[in-house]
Amino acid sequence: MDKRLNKNVSDKKYSYEDFLEIIAKLRAPDGCPWDQKQTHESLRECLLEESQEVIDAINNKDDDNLCEELGDVLLQVVMHAQIAAEEGRFTMNDVIQCVSEKMIRRHPHVFGDVKVSSVEEGLDLWNAIKQQEKESKK
């Protein structure tokens, strides 16, 4: 990360995998009592607040704050995935697999042989595929 974006940058550079381990440690029996007691339900308001703070940073064109707030949203995503993993429901890898498949499926003009010539055509294609997915789930 650019030191201009975060004045408290240490010499250690953390990876995505490090972050997953940090969150798992926070929720472990010897971790943080607050993090341990969180549930999907108890974190709902946090996710809403952090999402609004991202929007505010975008509106204010505040890169320093945007970087921090995107990290807070990522924290929420990873916390929810960690809780689900502890319950044997799904993992962060499942979340990544699901969203990756969705991006590939909904972008056949990038990952397949469909052609689009405008943003509007791409959006129409996305919405049509999304509608087909919803109908197939019924």
Tab-separated table of C-alpha atoms in Angstrom:
chain	number	residue	atom	x	y	z
A	1	MET	CA	0.000	0.000	0.000
A	2	ASP	CA	1.190	3.477	-0.756
A	3	LYS	CA	2.409	5.155	2.433
A	4	ARG	CA	0.511	8.309	1.459
A	5	LEU	CA	-2.739	6.382	1.853
A	6	ASN	CA	-2.006	5.101	5.345
A	7	LYS	CA	0.296	7.021	7.658
A	8	ASN	CA	0.572	4.026	10.041
A	9	VAL	CA	2.060	1.586	7.543
A	10	SER	CA	4.493	-0.831	9.160
A	11	ASP	CA	7.398	-2.556	7.463
A	12	LYS	CA	5.447	-5.833	7.395
A	13	LYS	CA	3.431	-6.364	4.239
A	14	TYR	CA	0.314	-8.435	4.836
A	15	SER	CA	-1.224	-10.721	2.238
A	16	TYR	CA	-4.803	-11.786	1.695
A	17	GLU	CA	-3.933	-15.127	3.336
A	18	ASP	CA	-2.455	-13.276	6.339
A	19	PHE	CA	-5.720	-11.364	6.665
A	20	LEU	CA	-7.784	-14.567	6.648
A	21	GLU	CA	-5.541	-15.923	9.408
A	22	ILE	CA	-5.905	-12.714	11.430
A	23	ILE	CA	-9.704	-12.970	11.330
A	24	ALA	CA	-9.626	-16.688	12.213
A	25	LYS	CA	-7.353	-15.858	15.169
A	26	LEU	CA	-9.688	-13.104	16.357
A	27	ARG	CA	-12.554	-15.631	16.410
A	28	ALA	CA	-10.504	-18.470	17.932
A	29	PRO	CA	-11.001	-19.522	21.584
A	30	ASP	CA	-7.954	-17.467	22.598
A	31	GLY	CA	-8.979	-14.528	20.402
A	32	CYS	CA	-11.040	-11.417	20.991
A	33	PRO	CA	-14.254	-11.811	23.049
A	34	TRP	CA	-16.111	-9.277	20.884
A	35	ASP	CA	-15.149	-10.949	17.602
A	36	GLN	CA	-15.935	-14.408	19.023
A	37	LYS	CA	-19.520	-13.514	19.852
A	38	GLN	CA	-20.398	-11.978	16.493
A	39	THR	CA	-23.014	-13.603	14.276
A	40	HIS	CA	-24.359	-12.859	10.819
A	41	GLU	CA	-27.238	-11.076	12.519
A	42	SER	CA	-25.115	-9.017	14.906
A	43	LEU	CA	-22.921	-7.820	12.028
A	44	ARG	CA	-25.768	-6.606	9.804
A	45	GLU	CA	-25.607	-3.012	11.021
A	46	CYS	CA	-21.798	-2.993	10.777
A	47	LEU	CA	-21.998	-4.017	7.127
A	48	LEU	CA	-24.537	-1.293	6.398
A	49	GLU	CA	-22.465	1.351	8.193
A	50	GLU	CA	-19.217	0.343	6.507
A	51	SER	CA	-20.893	0.285	3.085
A	52	GLN	CA	-22.241	3.792	3.662
A	53	GLU	CA	-18.781	4.965	4.707
A	54	VAL	CA	-17.395	3.650	1.390
A	55	ILE	CA	-20.066	5.608	-0.454
A	56	ASP	CA	-19.248	8.733	1.555
A	57	ALA	CA	-15.528	8.389	0.769
A	58	ILE	CA	-16.333	8.009	-2.938
A	59	ASN	CA	-18.616	11.034	-2.843
A	60	ASN	CA	-15.898	13.039	-1.080
A	61	LYS	CA	-13.200	11.812	-3.494
A	62	ASP	CA	-11.167	10.873	-0.394
A	63	ASP	CA	-8.731	8.122	-1.429
A	64	ASP	CA	-7.192	7.747	2.036
A	65	ASN	CA	-10.599	7.142	3.579
A	66	LEU	CA	-11.801	5.023	0.639
A	67	CYS	CA	-8.848	2.671	1.070
A	68	GLU	CA	-9.579	2.308	4.782
A	69	GLU	CA	-13.328	1.859	4.329
A	70	LEU	CA	-12.918	-0.739	1.581
A	71	GLY	CA	-10.777	-2.636	4.077
A	72	ASP	CA	-13.612	-2.403	6.600
A	73	VAL	CA	-16.070	-3.817	4.040
A	74	LEU	CA	-13.600	-6.608	3.267
A	75	LEU	CA	-13.412	-7.271	7.008
A	76	GLN	CA	-17.183	-7.697	7.062
A	77	VAL	CA	-17.117	-10.132	4.133
A	78	VAL	CA	-14.329	-12.198	5.670
A	79	MET	CA	-16.013	-12.205	9.107
A	80	HIS	CA	-19.248	-13.521	7.590
A	81	ALA	CA	-17.348	-16.187	5.663
A	82	GLN	CA	-15.390	-17.170	8.789
A	83	ILE	CA	-18.598	-17.519	10.811
A	84	ALA	CA	-20.112	-19.653	8.056
A	85	ALA	CA	-16.970	-21.801	7.887
A	86	GLU	CA	-17.083	-22.367	11.647
A	87	GLU	CA	-20.690	-23.521	11.225
A	88	GLY	CA	-19.731	-25.830	8.343
A	89	ARG	CA	-21.882	-23.903	5.853
A	90	PHE	CA	-19.353	-22.409	3.399
A	91	THR	CA	-15.873	-20.902	3.315
A	92	MET	CA	-14.222	-17.800	1.896
A	93	ASN	CA	-12.966	-20.003	-0.932
A	94	ASP	CA	-16.601	-20.894	-1.677
A	95	VAL	CA	-17.488	-17.179	-1.773
A	96	ILE	CA	-14.620	-16.516	-4.198
A	97	GLN	CA	-15.583	-19.523	-6.337
A	98	CYS	CA	-19.212	-18.417	-6.481
A	99	VAL	CA	-18.494	-14.814	-7.440
A	100	SER	CA	-15.826	-15.861	-9.963
A	101	GLU	CA	-18.255	-18.237	-11.672
A	102	LYS	CA	-20.888	-15.497	-11.710
A	103	MET	CA	-18.530	-12.956	-13.289
A	104	ILE	CA	-17.516	-15.415	-16.015
A	105	ARG	CA	-21.103	-16.557	-16.612
A	106	ARG	CA	-22.463	-12.999	-16.828
A	107	HIS	CA	-19.695	-11.765	-19.102
A	108	PRO	CA	-19.893	-14.065	-22.141
A	109	HIS	CA	-18.779	-11.067	-24.205
A	110	VAL	CA	-15.447	-11.205	-22.352
A	111	PHE	CA	-15.038	-14.912	-21.523
A	112	GLY	CA	-17.023	-16.388	-24.427
A	113	ASP	CA	-17.870	-15.665	-28.019
A	114	VAL	CA	-20.777	-13.234	-27.562
A	115	LYS	CA	-20.217	-9.761	-29.015
A	116	VAL	CA	-21.497	-6.490	-27.573
A	117	SER	CA	-20.843	-3.059	-29.007
A	118	SER	CA	-21.875	-0.777	-26.145
A	119	VAL	CA	-22.168	-0.459	-22.405
A	120	GLU	CA	-25.941	-0.705	-22.770
A	121	GLU	CA	-25.722	-4.008	-24.669
A	122	GLY	CA	-23.391	-5.377	-22.018
A	123	LEU	CA	-25.780	-4.323	-19.261
A	124	ASP	CA	-28.765	-5.776	-21.128
A	125	LEU	CA	-26.876	-9.063	-21.501
A	126	TRP	CA	-25.974	-9.067	-17.779
A	127	ASN	CA	-29.611	-8.461	-16.815
A	128	ALA	CA	-30.919	-11.142	-19.192
A	129	ILE	CA	-28.488	-13.725	-17.787
A	130	LYS	CA	-29.362	-12.668	-14.226
A	131	GLN	CA	-33.073	-13.082	-14.986
A	132	GLN	CA	-32.463	-16.544	-16.476
A	133	GLU	CA	-30.544	-17.538	-13.340
A	134	LYS	CA	-33.397	-16.369	-11.088
A	135	GLU	CA	-35.971	-18.273	-13.155
A	136	SER	CA	-33.897	-21.464	-13.100
A	137	LYS	CA	-33.728	-21.307	-9.270
A	138	LYS	CA	-37.534	-21.389	-8.959
